[in-house]
Tab-separated table of C-alpha atoms in Angstrom:
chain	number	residue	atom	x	y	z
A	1	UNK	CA	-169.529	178.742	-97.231
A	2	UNK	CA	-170.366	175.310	-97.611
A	3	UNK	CA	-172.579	173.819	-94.640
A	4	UNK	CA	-172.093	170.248	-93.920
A	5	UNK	CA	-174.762	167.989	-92.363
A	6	UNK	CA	-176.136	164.521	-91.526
A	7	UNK	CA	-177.752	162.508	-93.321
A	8	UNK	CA	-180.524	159.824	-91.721
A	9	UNK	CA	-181.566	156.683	-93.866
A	10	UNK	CA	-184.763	155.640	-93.080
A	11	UNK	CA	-184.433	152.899	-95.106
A	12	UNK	CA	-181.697	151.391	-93.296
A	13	UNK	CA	-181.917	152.125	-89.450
A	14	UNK	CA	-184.850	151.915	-86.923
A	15	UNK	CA	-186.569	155.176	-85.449
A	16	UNK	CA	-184.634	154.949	-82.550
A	17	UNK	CA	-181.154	154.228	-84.253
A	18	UNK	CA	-182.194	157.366	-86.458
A	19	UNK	CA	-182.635	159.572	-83.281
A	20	UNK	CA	-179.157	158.274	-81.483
A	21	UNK	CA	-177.346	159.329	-85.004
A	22	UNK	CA	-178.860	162.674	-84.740
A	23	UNK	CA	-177.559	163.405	-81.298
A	24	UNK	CA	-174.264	162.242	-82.366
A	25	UNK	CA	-174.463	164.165	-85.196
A	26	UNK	CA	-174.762	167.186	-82.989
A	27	UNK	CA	-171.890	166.298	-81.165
A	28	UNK	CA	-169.459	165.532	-83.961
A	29	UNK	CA	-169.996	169.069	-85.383
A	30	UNK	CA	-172.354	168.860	-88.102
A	31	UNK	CA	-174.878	171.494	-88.080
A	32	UNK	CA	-177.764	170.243	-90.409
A	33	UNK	CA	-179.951	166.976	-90.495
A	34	UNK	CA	-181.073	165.227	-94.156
A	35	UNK	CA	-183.875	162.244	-93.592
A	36	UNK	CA	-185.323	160.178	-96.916
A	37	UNK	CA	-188.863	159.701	-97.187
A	38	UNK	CA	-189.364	155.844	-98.274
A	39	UNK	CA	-192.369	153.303	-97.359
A	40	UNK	CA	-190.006	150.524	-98.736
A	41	UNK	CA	-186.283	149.886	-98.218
A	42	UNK	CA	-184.294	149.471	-101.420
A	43	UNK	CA	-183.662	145.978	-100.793
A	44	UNK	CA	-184.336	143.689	-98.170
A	45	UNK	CA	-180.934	143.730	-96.824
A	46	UNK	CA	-181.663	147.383	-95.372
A	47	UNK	CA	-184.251	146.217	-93.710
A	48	UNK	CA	-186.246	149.495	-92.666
A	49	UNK	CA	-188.178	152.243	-93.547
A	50	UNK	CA	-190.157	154.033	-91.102
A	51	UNK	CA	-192.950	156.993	-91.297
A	52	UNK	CA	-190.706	159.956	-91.895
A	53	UNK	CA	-193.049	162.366	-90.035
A	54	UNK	CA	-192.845	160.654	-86.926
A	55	UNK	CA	-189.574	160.524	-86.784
A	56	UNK	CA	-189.291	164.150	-87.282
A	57	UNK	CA	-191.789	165.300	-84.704
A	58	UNK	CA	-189.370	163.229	-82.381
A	59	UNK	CA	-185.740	164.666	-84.317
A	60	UNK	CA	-187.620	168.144	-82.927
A	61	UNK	CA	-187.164	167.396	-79.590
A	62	UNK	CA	-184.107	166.170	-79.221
A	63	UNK	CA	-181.834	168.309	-81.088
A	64	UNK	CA	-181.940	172.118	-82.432
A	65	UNK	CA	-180.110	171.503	-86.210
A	66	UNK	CA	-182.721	171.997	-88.968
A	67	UNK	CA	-183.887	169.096	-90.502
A	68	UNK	CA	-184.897	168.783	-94.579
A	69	UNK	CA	-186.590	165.984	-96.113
A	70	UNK	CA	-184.779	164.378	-98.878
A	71	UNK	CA	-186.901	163.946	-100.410
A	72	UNK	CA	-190.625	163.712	-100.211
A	73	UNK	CA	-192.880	162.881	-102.984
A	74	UNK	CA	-195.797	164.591	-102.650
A	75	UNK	CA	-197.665	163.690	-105.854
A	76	UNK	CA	-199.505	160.146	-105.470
A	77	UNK	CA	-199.256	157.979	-102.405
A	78	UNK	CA	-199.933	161.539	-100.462
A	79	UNK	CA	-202.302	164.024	-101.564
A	80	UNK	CA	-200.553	167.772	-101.554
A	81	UNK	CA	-202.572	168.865	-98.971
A	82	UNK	CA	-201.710	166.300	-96.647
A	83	UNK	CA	-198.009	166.453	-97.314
A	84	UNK	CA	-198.726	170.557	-96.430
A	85	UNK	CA	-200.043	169.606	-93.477
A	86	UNK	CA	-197.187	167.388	-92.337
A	87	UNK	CA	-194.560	169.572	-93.159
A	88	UNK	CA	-196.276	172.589	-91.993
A	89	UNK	CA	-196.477	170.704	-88.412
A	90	UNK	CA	-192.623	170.214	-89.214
A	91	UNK	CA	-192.029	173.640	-89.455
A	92	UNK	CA	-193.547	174.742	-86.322
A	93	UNK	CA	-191.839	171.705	-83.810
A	94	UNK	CA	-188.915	172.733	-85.000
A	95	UNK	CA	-189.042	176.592	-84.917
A	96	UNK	CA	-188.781	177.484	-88.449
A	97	UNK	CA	-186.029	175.353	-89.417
A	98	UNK	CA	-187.672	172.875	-91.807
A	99	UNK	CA	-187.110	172.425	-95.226
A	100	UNK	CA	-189.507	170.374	-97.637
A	101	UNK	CA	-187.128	168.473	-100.259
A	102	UNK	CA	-190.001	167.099	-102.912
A	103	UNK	CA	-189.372	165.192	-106.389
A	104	UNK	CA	-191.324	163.127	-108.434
A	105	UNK	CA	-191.006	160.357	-106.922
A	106	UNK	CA	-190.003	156.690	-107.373
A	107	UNK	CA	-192.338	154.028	-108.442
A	108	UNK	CA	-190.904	151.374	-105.313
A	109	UNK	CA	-193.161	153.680	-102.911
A	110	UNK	CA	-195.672	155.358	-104.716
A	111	UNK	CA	-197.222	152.140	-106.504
A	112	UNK	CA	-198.329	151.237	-102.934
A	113	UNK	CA	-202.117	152.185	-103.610
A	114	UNK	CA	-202.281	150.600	-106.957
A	115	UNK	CA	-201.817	153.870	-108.639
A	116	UNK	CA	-200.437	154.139	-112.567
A	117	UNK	CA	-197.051	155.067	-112.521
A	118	UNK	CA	-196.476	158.109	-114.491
A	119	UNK	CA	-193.619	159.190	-117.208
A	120	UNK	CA	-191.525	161.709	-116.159
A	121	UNK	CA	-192.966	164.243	-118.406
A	122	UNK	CA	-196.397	163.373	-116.360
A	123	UNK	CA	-195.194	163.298	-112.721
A	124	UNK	CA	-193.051	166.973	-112.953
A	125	UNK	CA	-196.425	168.732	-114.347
A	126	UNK	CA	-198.426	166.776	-111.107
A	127	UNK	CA	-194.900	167.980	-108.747
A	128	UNK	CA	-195.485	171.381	-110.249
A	129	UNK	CA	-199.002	171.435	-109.135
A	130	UNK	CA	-198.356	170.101	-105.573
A	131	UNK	CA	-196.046	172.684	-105.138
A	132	UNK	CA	-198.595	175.279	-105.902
A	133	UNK	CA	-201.258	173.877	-103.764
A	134	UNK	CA	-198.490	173.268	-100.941
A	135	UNK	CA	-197.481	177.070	-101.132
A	136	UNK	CA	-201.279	178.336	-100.872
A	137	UNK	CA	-201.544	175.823	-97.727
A	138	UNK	CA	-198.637	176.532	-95.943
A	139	UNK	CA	-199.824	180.519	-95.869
A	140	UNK	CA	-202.881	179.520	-93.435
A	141	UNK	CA	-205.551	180.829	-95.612
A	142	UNK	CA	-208.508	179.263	-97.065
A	143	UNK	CA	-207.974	177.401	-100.413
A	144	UNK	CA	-210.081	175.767	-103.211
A	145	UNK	CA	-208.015	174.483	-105.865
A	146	UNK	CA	-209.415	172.358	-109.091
A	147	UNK	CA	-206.417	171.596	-110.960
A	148	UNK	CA	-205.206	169.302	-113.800
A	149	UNK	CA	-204.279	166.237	-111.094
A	150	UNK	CA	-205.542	168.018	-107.452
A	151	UNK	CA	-208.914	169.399	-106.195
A	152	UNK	CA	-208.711	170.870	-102.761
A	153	UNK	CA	-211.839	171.891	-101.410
A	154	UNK	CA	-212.084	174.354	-98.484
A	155	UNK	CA	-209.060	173.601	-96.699
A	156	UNK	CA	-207.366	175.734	-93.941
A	157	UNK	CA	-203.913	174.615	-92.331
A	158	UNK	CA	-204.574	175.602	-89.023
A	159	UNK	CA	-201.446	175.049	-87.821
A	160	UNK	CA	-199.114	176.877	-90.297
A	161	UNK	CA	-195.923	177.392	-90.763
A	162	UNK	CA	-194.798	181.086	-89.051
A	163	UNK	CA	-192.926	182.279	-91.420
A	164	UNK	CA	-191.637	180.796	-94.930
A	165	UNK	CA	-191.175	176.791	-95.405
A	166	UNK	CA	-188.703	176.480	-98.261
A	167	UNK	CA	-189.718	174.140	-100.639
A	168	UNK	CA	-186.739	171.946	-102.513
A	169	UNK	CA	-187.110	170.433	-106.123
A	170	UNK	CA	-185.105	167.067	-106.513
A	171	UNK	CA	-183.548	166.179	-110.184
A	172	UNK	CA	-180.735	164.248	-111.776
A	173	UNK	CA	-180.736	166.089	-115.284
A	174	UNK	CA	-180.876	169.110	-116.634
A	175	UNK	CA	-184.766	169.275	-117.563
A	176	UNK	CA	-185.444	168.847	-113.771
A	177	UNK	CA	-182.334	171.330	-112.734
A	178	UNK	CA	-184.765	173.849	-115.041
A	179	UNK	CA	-187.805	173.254	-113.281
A	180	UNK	CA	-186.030	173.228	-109.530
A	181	UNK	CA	-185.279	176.656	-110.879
A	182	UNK	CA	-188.609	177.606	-112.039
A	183	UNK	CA	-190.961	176.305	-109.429
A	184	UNK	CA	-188.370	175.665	-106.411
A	185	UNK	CA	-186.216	177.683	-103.082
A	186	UNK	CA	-183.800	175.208	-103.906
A	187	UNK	CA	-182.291	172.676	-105.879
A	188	UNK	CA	-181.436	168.848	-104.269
A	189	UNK	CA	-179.496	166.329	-106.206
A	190	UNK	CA	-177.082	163.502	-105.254
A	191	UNK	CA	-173.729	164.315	-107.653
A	192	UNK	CA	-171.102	166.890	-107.689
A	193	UNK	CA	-172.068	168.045	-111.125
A	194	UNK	CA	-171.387	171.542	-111.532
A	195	UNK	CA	-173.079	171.875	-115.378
A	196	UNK	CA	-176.011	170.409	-113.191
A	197	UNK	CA	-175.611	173.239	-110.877
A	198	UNK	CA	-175.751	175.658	-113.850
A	199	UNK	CA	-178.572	174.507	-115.406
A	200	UNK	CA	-180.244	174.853	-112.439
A	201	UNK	CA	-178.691	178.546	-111.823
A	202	UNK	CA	-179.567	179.778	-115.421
A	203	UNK	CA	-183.336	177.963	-114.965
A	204	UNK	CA	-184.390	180.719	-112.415
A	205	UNK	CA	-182.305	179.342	-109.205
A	206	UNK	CA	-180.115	182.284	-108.843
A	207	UNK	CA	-179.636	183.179	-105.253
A	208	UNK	CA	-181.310	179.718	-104.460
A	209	UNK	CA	-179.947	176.834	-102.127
A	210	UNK	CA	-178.051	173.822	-103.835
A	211	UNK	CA	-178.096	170.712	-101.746
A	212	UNK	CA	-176.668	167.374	-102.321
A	213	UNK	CA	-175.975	163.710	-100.372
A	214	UNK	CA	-173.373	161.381	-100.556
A	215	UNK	CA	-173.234	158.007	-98.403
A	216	UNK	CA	-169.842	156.647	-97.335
A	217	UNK	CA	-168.707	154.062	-95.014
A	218	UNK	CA	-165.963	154.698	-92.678
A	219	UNK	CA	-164.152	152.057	-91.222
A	220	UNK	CA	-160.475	150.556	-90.283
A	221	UNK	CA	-160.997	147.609	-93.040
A	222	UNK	CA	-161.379	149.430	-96.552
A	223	UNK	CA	-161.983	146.065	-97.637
A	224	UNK	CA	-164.973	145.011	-95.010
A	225	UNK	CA	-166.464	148.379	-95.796
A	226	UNK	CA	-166.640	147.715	-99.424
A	227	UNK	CA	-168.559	144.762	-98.275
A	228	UNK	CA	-170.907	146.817	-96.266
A	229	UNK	CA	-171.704	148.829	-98.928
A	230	UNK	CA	-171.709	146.443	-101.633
A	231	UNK	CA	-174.339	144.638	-99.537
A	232	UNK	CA	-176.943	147.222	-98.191
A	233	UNK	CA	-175.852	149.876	-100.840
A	234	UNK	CA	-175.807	148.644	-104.417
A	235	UNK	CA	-178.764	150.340	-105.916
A	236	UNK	CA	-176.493	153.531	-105.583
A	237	UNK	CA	-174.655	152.499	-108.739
A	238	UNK	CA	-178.292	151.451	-110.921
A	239	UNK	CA	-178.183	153.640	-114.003
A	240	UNK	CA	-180.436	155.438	-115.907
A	241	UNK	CA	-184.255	155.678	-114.995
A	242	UNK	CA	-184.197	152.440	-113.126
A	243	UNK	CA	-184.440	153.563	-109.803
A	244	UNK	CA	-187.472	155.107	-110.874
A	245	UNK	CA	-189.302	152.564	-112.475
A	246	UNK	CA	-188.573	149.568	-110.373
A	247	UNK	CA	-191.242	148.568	-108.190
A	248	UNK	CA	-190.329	146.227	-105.136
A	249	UNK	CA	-187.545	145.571	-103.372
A	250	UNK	CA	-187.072	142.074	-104.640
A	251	UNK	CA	-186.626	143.732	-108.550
A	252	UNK	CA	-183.941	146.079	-106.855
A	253	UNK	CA	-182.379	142.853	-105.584
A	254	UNK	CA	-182.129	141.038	-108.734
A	255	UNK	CA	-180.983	144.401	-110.662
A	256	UNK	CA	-178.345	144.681	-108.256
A	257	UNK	CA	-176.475	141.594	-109.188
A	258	UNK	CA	-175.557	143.397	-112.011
A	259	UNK	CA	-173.074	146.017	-109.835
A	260	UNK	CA	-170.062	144.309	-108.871
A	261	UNK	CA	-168.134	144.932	-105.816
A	262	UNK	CA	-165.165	146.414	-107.644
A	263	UNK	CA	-167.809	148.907	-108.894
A	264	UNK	CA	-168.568	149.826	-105.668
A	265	UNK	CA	-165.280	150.426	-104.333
A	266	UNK	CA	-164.508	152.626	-107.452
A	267	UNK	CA	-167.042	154.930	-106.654
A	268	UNK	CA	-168.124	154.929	-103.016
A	269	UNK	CA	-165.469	156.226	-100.440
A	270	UNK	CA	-164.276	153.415	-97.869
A	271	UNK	CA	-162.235	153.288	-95.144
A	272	UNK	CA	-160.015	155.575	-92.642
A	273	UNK	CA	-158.176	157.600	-95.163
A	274	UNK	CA	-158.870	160.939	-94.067
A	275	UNK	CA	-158.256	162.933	-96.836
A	276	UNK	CA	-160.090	160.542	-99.533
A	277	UNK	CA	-163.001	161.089	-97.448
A	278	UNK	CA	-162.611	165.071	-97.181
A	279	UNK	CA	-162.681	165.024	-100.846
A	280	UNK	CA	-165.283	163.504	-101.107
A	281	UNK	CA	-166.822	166.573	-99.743
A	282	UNK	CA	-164.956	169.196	-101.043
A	283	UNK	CA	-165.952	168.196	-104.559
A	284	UNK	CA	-169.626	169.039	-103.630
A	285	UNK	CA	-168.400	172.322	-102.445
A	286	UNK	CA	-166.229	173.145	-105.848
A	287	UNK	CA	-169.400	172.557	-107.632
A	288	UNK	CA	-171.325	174.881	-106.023
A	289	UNK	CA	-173.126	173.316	-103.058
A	290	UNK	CA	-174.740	175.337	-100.062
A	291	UNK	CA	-175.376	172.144	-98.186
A	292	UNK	CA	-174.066	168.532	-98.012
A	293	UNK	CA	-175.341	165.728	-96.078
A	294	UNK	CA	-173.104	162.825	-95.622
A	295	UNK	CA	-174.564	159.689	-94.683
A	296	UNK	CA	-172.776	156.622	-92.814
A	297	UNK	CA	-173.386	153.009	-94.589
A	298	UNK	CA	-173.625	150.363	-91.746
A	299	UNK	CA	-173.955	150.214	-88.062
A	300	UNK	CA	-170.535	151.533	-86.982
A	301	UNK	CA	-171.643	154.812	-86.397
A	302	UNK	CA	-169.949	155.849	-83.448
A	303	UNK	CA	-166.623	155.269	-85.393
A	304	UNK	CA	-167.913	157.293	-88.016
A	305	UNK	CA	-168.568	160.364	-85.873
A	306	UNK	CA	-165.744	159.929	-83.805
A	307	UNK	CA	-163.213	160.379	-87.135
A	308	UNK	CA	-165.503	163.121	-88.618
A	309	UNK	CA	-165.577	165.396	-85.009
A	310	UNK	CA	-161.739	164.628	-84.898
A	311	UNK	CA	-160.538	164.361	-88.487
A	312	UNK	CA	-162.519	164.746	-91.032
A	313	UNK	CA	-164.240	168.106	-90.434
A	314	UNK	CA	-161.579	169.858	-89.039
A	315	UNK	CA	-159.258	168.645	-92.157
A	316	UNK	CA	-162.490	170.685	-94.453
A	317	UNK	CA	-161.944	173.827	-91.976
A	318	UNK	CA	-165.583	173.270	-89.980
């Protein structure tokens, strides 16, 4: 059965807004907790984008729902081992139930350093390596690793994770469906694409997790939350590799003004219409999906979790 969670946008709410919407969460019914990893926001109108660790050392003590990254790129503005080392602190605050979502990465927060930014081809052989240098961290013994992109030398998580830490693989097309499968517990990606979901399946992710997101915006005026969305959320709607390759806010911005809002309210569900917004759900779970986080656009949360504890998730039988 389909699991159906929360999902917390760094990028668009402050540490403490982020904490509030996971206690509401809790109370509306949803039983899981998605947060992005981000050191910028998409666009300037978002406004945020905190440390994701912190706020997950505080999301441990304030609820008990387990909490995955999505995602994480653990490949160039952090080293493997210290991404192991967060998440392995993860793990143990909150009891087990952490899950590492990783992909490879966009260039808007991991040109930072000054770092080349890699092709594709590049960055999945350097996420395939961080993986393996994550997994020999995360069992608490001593490692040395001299690899292609990573040297670890003498390193010991002290603090490891008791028991496993699943590890996620993010992709939008079928070559990174394959690795997910190959190198991954699980796969994470953002459509209801169930040829996605078998690429991923027939890759070696048989038995595996599938986990997607989808941001909405509830609210009484269909019309004002088109606006919302159209506003913080365009990117959403960027095709191609451009969300990859973009490096500042301020180029999101201007390739933005290319999405209209009559885009947006094509493909983003707005508004109170109960059932439009069940659907929305229900496609992930035709496709396949073990978990889906849904993420509120906007700051009228409360209304949000008020319709989805009374309406929404009762409608999808949760």
């Amino acid at each position: 059965m389909t699991e159906f969670g929360y999902f917390l946008s760094c990028e668009e709410f402050t540490p403490a807004e982020l904490i509030y919407q996971a206690r509401r969460a809790t109370r509306a019914g949803f039983t899981r907790l998605a947060i992005s990893d981000h050191f910028h926001p998409w666009n300037d109108a978002q406004g945020n984008s905190a440390f994701v660790w912190s706020v997950i050392g505080a999301l441990s003590q304030v609820v008990g729902m387990p909490v995955t990254t999505l995602v994480t790129c653990p490949t160039v503005r952090l080293h493997p081992a210290v991404t192991a080392q967060a998440a392995a602190t993860s793990s143990v605050l909150l009891g087990g139930r952490f899950a590492l979502g990783v992909g490879t990465g966009e260039a808007l927060n991991e040109h930072v350093l000054g770092d080349r930014w890699p092709s594709f081809e590049e960055r999945a052989d350097m996420l395939t390596e961080a993986v393996e240098v994550m997994r020999k961290l995360f069992t608490g013994d001593l490692v040395n690793h001299r690899g292609r992109h990573y040297t670890v030398d003498n390193a010991r998580l002290y603090t490891a994770p008791d028991g496993p830490l699943p590890v996620l693989v993010s992709g939008f097309g079928p070559k990174a469906a394959e690795l997910a499968g190959r190198i991954g517990d699980g796969f994470v990606t953002m459509t209801p694409d169930a040829d996605l979901v078998g690429a991923f399946r027939e890759g070696g992710g048989k038995g595996k997790a599938v986990v997607g997101g989808v941001k909405v915006c509830w609210g009484r005026d269909r019309e004002e939350a088109v606006d919302t969305v159209h506003r913080l959320w365009p990117t959403e709607l960027l095709p191609g590799e451009l969300a990859q390759l973009l490096p500042t806010p301020a180029h999101f911005e201007q390739a933005s003004e290319l999405v209209t809002r009559e885009q947006v309210a094509r493909a983003v569900t707005c508004g109170d219409d109960v059932e439009e917004h069940a659907e929305t759900v229900r496609a992930y779970a035709r496709a396949g999906f073990d978990e889906v986080y849904v993420g509120q656009v906007g700051p009228d949360q409360g209304a949000f979790f008020d319709a989805y504890r009374e309406l929404v998730l009762p409608t999808l039988g949760y």
